[in-house]
Coordinates of C-alpha atoms and ligand atoms in Angstrom, one line a residue:
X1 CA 10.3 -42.3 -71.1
X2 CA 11.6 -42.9 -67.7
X3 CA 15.3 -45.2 -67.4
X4 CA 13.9 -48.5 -67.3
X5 CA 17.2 -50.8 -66.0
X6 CA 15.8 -53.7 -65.7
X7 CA 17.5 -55.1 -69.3
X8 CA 20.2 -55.3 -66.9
X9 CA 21.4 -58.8 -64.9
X10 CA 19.7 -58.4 -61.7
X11 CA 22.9 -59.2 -59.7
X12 CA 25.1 -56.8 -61.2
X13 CA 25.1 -53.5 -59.7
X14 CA 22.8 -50.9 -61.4
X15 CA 25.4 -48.7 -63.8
X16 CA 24.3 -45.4 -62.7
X17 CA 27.6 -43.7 -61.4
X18 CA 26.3 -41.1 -59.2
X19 CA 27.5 -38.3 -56.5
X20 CA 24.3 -38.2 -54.9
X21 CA 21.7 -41.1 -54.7
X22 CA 18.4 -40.0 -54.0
X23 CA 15.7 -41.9 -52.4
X24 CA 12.1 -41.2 -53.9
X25 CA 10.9 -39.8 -56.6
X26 CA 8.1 -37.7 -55.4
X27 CA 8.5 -33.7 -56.0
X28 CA 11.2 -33.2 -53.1
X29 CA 13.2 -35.9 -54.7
X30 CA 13.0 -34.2 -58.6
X31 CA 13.6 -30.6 -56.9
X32 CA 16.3 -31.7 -55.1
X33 CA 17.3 -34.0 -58.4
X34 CA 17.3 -30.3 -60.3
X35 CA 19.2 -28.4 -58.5
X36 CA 22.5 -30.6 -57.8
X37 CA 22.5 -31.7 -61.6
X38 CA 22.5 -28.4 -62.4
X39 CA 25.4 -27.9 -60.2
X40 CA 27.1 -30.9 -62.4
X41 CA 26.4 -33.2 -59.3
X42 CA 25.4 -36.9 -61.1
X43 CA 22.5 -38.2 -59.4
X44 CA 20.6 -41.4 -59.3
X45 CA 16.7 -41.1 -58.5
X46 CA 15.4 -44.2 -56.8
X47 CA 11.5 -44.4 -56.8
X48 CA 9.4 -47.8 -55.6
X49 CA 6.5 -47.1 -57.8
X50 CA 5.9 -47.0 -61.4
X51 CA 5.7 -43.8 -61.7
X52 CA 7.0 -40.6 -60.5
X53 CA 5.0 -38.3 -58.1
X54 CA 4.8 -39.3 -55.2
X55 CA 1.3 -38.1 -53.5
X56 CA 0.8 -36.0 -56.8
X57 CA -1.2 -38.8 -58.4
X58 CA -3.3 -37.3 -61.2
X59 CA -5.6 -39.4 -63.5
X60 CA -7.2 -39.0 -66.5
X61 CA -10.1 -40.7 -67.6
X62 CA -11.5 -40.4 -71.3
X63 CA -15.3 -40.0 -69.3
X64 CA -14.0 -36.5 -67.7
X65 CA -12.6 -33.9 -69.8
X66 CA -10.4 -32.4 -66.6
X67 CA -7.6 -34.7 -64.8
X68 CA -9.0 -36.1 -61.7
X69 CA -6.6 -35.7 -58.4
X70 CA -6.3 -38.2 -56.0
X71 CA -3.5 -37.2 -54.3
X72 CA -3.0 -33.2 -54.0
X73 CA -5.0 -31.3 -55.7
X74 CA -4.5 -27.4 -54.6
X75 CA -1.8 -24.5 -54.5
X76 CA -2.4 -23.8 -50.5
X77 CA -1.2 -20.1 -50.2
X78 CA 1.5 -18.1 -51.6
X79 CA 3.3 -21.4 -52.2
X80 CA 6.8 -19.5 -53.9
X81 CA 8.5 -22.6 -55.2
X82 CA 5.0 -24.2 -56.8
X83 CA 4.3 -20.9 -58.4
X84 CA 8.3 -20.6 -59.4
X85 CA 7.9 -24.3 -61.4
X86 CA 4.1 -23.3 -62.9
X87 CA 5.3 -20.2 -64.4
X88 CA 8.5 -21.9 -66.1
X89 CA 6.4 -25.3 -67.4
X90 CA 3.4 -22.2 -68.4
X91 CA 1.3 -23.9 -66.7
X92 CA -2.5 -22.5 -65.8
X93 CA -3.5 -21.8 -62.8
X94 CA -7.5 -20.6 -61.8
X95 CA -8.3 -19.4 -58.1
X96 CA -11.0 -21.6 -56.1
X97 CA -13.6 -18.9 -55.1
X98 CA -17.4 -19.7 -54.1
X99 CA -19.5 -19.9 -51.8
X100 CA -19.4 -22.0 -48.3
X101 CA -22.1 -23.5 -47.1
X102 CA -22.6 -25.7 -44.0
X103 CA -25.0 -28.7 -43.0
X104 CA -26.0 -29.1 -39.7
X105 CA -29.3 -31.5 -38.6
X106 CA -30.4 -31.6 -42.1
X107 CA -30.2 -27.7 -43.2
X108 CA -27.7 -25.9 -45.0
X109 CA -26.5 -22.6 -44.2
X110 CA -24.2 -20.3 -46.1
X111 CA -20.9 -20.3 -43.9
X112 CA -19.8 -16.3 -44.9
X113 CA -17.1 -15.8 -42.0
X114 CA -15.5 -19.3 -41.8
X115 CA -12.0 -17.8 -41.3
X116 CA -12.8 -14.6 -39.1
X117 CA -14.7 -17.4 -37.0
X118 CA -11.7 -19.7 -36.9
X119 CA -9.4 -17.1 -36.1
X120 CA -11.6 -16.3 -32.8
X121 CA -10.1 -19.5 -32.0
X122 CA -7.0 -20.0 -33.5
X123 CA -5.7 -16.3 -32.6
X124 CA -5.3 -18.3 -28.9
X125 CA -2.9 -20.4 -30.1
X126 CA 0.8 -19.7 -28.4
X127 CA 3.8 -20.7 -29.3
X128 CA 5.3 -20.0 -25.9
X129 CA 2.7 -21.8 -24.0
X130 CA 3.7 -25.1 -22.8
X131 CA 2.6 -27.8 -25.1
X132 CA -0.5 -30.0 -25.4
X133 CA -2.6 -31.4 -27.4
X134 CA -5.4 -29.1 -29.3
X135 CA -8.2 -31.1 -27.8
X136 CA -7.0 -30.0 -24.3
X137 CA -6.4 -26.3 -25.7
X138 CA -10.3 -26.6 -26.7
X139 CA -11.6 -27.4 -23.3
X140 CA -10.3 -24.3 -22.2
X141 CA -13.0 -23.0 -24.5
X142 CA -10.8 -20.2 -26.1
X143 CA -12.6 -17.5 -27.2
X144 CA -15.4 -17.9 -24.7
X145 CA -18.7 -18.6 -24.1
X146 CA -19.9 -17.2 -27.8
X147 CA -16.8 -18.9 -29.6
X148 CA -18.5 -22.5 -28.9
X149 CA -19.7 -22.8 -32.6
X150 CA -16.7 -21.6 -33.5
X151 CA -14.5 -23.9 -31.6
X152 CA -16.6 -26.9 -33.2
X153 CA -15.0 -25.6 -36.7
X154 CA -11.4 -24.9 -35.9
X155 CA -12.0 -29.0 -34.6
X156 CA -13.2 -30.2 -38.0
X157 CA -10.2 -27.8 -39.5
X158 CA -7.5 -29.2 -37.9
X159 CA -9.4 -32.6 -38.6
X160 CA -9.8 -32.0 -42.2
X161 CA -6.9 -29.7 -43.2
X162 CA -4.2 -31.4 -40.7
X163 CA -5.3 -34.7 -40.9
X164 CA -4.7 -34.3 -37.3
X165 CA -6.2 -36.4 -34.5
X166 CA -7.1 -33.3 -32.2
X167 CA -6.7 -35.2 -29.4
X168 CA -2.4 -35.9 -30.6
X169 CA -1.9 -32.7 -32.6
X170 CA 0.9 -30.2 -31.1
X171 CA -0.7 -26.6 -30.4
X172 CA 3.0 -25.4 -30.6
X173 CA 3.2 -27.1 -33.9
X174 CA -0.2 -25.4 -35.3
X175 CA 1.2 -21.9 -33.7
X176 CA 4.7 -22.1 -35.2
X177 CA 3.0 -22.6 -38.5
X178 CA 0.8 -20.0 -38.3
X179 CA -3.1 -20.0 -38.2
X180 CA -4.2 -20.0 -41.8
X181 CA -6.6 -17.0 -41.2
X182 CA -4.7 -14.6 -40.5
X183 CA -3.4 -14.2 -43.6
X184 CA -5.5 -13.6 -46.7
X185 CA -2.5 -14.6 -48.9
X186 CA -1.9 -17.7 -46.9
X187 CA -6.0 -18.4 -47.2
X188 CA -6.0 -18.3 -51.3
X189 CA -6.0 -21.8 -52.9
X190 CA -5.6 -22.2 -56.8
X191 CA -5.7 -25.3 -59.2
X192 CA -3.2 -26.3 -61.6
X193 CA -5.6 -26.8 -64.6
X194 CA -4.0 -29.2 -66.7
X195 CA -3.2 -31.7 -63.4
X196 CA -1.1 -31.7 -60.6
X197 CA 0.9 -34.7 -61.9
X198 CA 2.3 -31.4 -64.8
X199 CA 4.8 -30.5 -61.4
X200 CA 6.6 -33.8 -61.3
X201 CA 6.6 -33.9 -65.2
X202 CA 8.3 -30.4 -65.4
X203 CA 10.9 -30.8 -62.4
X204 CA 12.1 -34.3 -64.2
X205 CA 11.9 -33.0 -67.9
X206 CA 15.6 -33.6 -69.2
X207 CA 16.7 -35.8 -66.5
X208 CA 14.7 -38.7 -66.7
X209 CA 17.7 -41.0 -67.3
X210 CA 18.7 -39.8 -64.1
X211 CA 15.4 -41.9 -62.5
X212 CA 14.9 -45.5 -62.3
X213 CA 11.1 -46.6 -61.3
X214 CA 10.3 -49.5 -59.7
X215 CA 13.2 -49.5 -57.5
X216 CA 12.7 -50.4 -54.0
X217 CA 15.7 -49.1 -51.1
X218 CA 15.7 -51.9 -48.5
X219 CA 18.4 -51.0 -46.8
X220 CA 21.0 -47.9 -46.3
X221 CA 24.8 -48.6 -45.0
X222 CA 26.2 -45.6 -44.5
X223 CA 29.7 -44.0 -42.9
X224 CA 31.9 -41.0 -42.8
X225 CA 32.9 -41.8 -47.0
X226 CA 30.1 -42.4 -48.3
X227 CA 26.3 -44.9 -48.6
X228 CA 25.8 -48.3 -50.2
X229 CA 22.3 -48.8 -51.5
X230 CA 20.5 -52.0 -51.2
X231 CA 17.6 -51.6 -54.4
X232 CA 15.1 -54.1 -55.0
X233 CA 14.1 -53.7 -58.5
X234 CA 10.3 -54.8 -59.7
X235 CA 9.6 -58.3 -58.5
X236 CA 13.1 -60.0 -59.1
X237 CA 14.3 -61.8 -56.2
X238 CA 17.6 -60.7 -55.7
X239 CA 19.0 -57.3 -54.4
X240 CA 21.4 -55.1 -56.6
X241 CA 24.0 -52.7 -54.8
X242 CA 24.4 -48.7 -55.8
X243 CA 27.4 -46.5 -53.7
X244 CA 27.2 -43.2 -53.6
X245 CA 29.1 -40.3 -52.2
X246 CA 25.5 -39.0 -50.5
X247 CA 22.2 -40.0 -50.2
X248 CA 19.0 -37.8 -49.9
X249 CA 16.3 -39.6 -48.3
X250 CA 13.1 -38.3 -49.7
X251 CA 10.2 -41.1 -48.4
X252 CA 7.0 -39.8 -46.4
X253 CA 8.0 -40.9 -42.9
X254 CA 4.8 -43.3 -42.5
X255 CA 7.6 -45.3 -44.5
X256 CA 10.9 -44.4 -42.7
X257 CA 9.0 -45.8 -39.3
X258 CA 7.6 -48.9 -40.8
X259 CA 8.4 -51.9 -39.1
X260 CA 11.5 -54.1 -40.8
X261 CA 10.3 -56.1 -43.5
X262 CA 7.4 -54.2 -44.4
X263 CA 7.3 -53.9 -47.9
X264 CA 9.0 -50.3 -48.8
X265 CA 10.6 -50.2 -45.2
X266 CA 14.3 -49.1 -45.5
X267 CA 16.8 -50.5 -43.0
X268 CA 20.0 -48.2 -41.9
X269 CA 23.2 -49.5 -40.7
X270 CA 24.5 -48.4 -38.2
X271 CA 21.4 -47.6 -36.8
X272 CA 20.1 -43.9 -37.0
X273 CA 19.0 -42.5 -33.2
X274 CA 17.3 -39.5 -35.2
X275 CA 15.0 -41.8 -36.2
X276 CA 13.5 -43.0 -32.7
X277 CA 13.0 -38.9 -32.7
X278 CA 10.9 -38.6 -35.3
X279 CA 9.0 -41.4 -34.2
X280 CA 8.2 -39.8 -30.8
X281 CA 7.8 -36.2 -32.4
X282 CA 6.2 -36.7 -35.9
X283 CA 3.2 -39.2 -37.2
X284 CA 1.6 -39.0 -40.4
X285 CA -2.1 -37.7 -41.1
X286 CA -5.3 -39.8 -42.6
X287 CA -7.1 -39.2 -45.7
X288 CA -9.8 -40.7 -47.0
X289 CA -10.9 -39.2 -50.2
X290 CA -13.3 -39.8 -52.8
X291 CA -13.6 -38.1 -56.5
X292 CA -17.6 -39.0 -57.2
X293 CA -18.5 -38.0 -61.4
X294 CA -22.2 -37.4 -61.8
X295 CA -24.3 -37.0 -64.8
X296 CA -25.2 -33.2 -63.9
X297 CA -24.6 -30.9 -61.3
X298 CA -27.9 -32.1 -59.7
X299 CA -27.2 -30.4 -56.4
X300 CA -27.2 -26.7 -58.1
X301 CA -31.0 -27.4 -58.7
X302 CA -33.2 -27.1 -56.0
X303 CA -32.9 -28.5 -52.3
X304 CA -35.5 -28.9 -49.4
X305 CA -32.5 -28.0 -47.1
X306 CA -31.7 -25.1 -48.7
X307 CA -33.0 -21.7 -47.9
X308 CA -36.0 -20.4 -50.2
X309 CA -34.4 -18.4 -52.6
X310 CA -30.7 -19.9 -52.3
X311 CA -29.4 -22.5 -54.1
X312 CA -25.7 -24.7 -54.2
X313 CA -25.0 -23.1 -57.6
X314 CA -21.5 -21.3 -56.4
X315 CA -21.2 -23.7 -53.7
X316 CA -17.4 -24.6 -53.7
X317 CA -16.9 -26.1 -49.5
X318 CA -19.6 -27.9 -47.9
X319 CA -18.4 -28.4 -43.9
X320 CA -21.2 -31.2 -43.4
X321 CA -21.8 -32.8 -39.9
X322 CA -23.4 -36.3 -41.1
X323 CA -21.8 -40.0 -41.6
X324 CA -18.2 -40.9 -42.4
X325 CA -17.4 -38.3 -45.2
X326 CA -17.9 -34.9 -43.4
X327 CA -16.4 -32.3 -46.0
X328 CA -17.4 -32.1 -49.6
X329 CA -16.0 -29.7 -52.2
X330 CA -16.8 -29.2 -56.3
X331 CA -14.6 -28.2 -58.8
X332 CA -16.6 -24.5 -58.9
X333 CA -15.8 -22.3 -60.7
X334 CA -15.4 -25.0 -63.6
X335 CA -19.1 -26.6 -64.3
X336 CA -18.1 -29.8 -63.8
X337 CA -20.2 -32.5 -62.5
X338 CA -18.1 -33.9 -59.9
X339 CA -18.0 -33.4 -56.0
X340 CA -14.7 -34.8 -53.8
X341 CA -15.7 -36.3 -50.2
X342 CA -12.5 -35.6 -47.8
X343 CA -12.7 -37.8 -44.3
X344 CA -9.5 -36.4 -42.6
X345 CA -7.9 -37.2 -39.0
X346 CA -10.1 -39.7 -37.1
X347 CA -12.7 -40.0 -39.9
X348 CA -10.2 -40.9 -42.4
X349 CA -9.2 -43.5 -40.1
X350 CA -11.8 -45.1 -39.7
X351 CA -12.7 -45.5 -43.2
X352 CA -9.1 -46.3 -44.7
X353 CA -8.7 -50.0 -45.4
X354 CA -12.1 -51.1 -46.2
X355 CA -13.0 -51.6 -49.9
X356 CA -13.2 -49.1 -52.4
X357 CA -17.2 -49.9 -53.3
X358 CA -17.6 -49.9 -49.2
X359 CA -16.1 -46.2 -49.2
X360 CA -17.9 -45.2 -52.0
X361 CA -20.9 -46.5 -50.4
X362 CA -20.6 -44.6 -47.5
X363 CA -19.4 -41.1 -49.0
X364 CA -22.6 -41.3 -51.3
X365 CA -24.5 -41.8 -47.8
X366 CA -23.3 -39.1 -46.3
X367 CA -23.3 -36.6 -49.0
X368 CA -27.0 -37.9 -49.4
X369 CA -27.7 -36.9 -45.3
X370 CA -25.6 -33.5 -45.3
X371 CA -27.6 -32.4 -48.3
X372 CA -31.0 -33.7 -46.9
X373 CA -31.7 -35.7 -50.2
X374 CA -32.4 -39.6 -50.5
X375 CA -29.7 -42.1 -50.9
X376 CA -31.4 -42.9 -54.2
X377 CA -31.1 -39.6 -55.7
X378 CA -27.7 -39.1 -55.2
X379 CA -27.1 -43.2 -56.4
X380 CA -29.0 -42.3 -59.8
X381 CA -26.7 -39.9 -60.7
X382 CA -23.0 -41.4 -60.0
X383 CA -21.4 -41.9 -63.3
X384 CA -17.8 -43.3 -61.6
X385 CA -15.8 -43.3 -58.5
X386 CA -12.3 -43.2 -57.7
X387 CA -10.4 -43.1 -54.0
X388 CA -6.9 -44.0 -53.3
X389 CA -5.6 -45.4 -49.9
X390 CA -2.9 -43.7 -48.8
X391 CA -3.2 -45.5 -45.6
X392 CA -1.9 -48.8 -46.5
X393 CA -0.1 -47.6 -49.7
X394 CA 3.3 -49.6 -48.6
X395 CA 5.3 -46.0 -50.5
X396 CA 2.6 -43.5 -47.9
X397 CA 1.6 -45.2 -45.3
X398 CA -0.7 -42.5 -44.4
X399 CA -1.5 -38.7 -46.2
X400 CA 1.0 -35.9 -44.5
X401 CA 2.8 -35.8 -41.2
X402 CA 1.9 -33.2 -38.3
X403 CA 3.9 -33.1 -35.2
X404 CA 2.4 -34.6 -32.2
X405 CA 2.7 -32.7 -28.3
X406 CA 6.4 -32.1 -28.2
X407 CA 7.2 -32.8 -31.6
X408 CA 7.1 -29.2 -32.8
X409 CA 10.8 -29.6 -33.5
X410 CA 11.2 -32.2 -35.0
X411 CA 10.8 -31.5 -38.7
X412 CA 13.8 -28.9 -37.9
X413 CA 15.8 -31.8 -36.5
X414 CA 15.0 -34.2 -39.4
X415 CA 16.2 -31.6 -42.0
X416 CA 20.0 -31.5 -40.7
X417 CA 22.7 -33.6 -42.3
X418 CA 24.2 -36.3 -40.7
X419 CA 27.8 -36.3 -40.6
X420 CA 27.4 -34.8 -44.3
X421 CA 26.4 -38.2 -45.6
X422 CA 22.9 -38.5 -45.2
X423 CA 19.9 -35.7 -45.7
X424 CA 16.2 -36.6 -44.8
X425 CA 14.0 -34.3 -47.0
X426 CA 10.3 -34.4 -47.8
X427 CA 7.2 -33.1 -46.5
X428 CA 7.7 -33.9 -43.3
X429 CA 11.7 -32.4 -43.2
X430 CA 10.2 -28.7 -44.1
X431 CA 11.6 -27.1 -41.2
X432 CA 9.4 -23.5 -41.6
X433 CA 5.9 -25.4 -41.0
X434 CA 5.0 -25.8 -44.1
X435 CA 5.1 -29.7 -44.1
X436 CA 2.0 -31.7 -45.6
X437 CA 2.1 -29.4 -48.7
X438 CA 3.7 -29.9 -52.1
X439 CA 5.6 -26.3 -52.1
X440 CA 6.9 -27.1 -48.8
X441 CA 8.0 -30.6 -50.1
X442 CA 10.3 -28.7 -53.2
X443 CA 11.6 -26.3 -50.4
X444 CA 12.9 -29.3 -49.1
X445 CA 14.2 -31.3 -51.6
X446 CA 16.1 -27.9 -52.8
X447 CA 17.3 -26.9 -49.5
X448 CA 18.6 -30.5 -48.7
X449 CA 20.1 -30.1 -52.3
X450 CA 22.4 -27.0 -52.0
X451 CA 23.6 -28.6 -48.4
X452 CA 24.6 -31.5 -50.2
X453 CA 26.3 -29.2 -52.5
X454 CA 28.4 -27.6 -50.2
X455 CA 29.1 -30.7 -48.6
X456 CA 31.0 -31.9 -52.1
X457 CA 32.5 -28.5 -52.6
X458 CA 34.2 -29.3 -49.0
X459 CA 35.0 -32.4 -49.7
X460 CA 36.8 -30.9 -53.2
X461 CA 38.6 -28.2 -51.5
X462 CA 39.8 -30.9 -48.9
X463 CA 41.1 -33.5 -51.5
Ligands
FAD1 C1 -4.9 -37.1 -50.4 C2 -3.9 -36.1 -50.3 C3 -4.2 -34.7 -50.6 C4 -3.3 -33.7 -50.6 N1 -3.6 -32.5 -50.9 C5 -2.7 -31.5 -51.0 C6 -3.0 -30.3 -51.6 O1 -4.1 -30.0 -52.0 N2 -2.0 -29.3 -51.7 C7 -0.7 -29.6 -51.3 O2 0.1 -28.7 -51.3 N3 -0.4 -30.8 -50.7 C8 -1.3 -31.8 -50.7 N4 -1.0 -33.0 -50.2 C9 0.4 -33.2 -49.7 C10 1.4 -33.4 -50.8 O3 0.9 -34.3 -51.8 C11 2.7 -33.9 -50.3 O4 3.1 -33.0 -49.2 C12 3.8 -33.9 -51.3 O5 3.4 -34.4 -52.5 C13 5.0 -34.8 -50.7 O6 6.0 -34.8 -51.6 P1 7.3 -35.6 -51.2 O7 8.3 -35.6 -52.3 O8 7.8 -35.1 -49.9 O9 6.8 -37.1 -50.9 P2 6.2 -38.2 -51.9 O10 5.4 -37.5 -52.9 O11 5.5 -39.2 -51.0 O12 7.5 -38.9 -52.5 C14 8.2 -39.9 -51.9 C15 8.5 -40.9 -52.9 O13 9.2 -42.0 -52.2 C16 8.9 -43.2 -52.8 N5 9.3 -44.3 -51.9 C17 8.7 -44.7 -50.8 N6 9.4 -45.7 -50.2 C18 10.4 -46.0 -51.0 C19 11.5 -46.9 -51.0 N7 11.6 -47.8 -50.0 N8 12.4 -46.9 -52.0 C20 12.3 -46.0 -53.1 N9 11.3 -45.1 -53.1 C21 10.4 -45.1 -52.1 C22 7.4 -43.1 -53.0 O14 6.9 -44.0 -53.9 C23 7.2 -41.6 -53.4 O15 7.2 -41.5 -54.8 C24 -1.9 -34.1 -50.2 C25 -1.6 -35.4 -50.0 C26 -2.5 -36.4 -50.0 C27 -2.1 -37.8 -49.7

């Protein structure tokens, strides 16, 4: 059971004595919540929703005997610190392997060299090279006249895996963060087989009296001695008060720009000019994704758009290039009957915001075109649906952050103190380009953790 304070008069302060206060309990929040209690640092976990997690947000439906992901689902490469936490909760972990396939006018193709292809491209990337956007690095047609193809898939990548509008994404950014295939370690994704949402479980086990859900942070006055929290808590009208010697800020930064007033929108007094950089250097990806369960894995039978002979048995990534839902993936090697739709960067955009049936509607049309099968087929065989909008989630507002054209540095910037009061940590304050991942996230949290705790040891030494 999580610390539920809201037995308490809602204009007393909360009584949580704390060191450290820390905003958002997402998994750079509960790392960072780890490592300074176990330093004997007293924290105080303030988190908006419900629920802990963050953009973890695994559920589990008694129709589906696996935990469906609507939030993150995968271990993106060697991912140290996600590895670190699934070893010590024993959790299990299985590799995604299968086959790619692509769908292109109607046909489907196997897709064998996706990353030696991409890296035609992406091996042009340089971080030394003054910066610009990644659409204006592709019309200088890197890789030449036989990389055209090529060039067409590193777009959907950075699309899709970014989130990225190509025409805002940094090419310094993607350079400094390395092109994903070059690696073959940094190319291997796994799944947490008992959910994702087992990573936010495990960082908080033991502490959960440390956390209070349902806590919103309006506001943040802060000064040389310390930070006074303004927290909303659940829908009671008045505002209760928590002081604290620091405050890590954990929130994606889709909610550190929203305008004041905007449910979830934190103000800070005196103002913060770091802030106005992030805004200039840093924006926050779309998502749209859909978990579809069918009755069987009817596309493993066979397709008119599949070669004689071949079939979508192994398929695990479909790169399609029809309607609003271009990528598909299943859960392969598990049997299960379910396929996830991922519309990411402009795509994502354009669908966020409408209605969950309208999305659903449209992913089942465009999984229906990419696999040159009728509308009806695919329809006939939907058991459920579920999709999450991260867009105008007031506690996302939007999926990950990438840096826009000059904004490699930023993420850097965003991770220092200031004035040994304040820490911004998260996703988006991973200063080694890995930002928009949940390793990268704990790095964070951790990192803005044992400067916090050095910050205190000062402060002891001083007093
Ligand atoms: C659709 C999708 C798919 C993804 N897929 C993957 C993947 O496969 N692999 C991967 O590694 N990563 C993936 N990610 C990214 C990953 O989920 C995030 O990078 C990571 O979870 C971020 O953790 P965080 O602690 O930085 O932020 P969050 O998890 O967002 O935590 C921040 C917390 O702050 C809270 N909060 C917000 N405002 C306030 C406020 N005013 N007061 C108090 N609390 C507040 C929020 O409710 C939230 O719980 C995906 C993300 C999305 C959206």
């Amino acid at each position: 059971m999580l610390f539920d304070s809201s037995s308490l008069p809602p204009n007393k302060r909360l009584k949580l004595g704390a060191d450290v206060a820390i905003v958002g309990g997402g998994v750079a929040g509960l790392a960072a919540m780890r490592v300074l209690e176990e330093r004997g640092i007293r924290t105080c976990v303030l988190e908006a929703r419900s629920r802990i997690g963050g953009r973890i947000h695994t559920v589990r439906d008694p129709r589906v005997a696996h935990p469906i992901e609507l939030g993150a689902e995968f271990v993106h490469g060697s991912a140290p610190e996600l590895l670190a936490v699934a070893r010590d909760a024993g959790l299990l972990l299985y590799a995604v392997e299968g086959e790619r396939w692509r769908a292109r006018g109607g046909r489907l193709t196997r897709l064998e060299d996706f990353w030696k292809r991409l890296h035609t491209v992406m091996r042009h990337l340089d971080a030394e090279q003054a910066d610009r956007s990644f659409a204006e690095f592709l019309d200088d047609a890197p890789g030449g006249r036989h990389a055209a193809d090529a060039r067409v898939l590193a777009r959907a990548f950075v699309e899709g895996f970014h989130a990225a509008d190509p025409r805002r994404i940094s090419v310094r950014y993607l350079a400094d963060g390395g092109s994903p295939s070059e690696d073959a370690r940094e190319r291997r994704q796994l799944r947490i087989a008992d959910g994702y949402d087992r990573v936010p479980e495990w960082l908080a086990h033991g502490l959960q009296d440390r956390i209070v859900t349902q806590a919103v942070v309006e506001r943040i006055e802060w000064g040389d001695d310390g930070v006074a929290l303004s927290v909303r808590r659940g829908n009671v009208p008045s505002v209760t008060t928590i002081a604290a010697r620091a405050a890590v800020i954990t929130v994606p930064i889709g909610v550190l720009l929203a305008p004041a007033g905007e449910p979830g929108a934190i103000a800070f007094a005196p103002h913060l000019p770091i802030l106005d950089g992030v805004r200039s250097g840093l924006t926050m990806g779309a998502v749209v994704r859909v978990v579809v369960l069918f009755r069987e894995r009817w596309w493993a039978d066979h397709l008119r758009a599949v070669p004689r002979g071949a079939s979508l048995e192994s398929m695990v990534f479909l790169q399609g290039d029809a309607g609003d839902v271009p990528v598909w993936w299943s859960l392969y090697p598990m049997q299960a009957p379910v396929l996830i739709g991922w519309a990411g960067g402009p795509a994502g955009l354009r669908l966020a915001g409408r209605s969950s049936s309208e999305i659903q509607e449209r992913a089942l049309a465009a999984l229906a075109a990419n696999l040159g099968v009728t509308r009806r087929r695919v329809a006939a065989q939907v058991v459920a649906c579920w999709t999450h909008d991260w867009q105008h989630d007031p506690f996302s507002r939007g999926a990950y952050s990438y840096a826009l054209v000059g904004g490699a540095q930023s993420a850097r910037r965003l991770a220092r103190s200031i004035k040994g009061t304040l820490w911004f940590a998260g996703e988006a304050a991973e200063p080694e380009g890995r930002n928009g991942t949940v390793h990268g996230a704990i790095g964070s949290g951790r990192r803005a953790a044992l400067s916090v705790t050095r910050a205190l040891a000062q402060d002891a030494r001083r007093s």
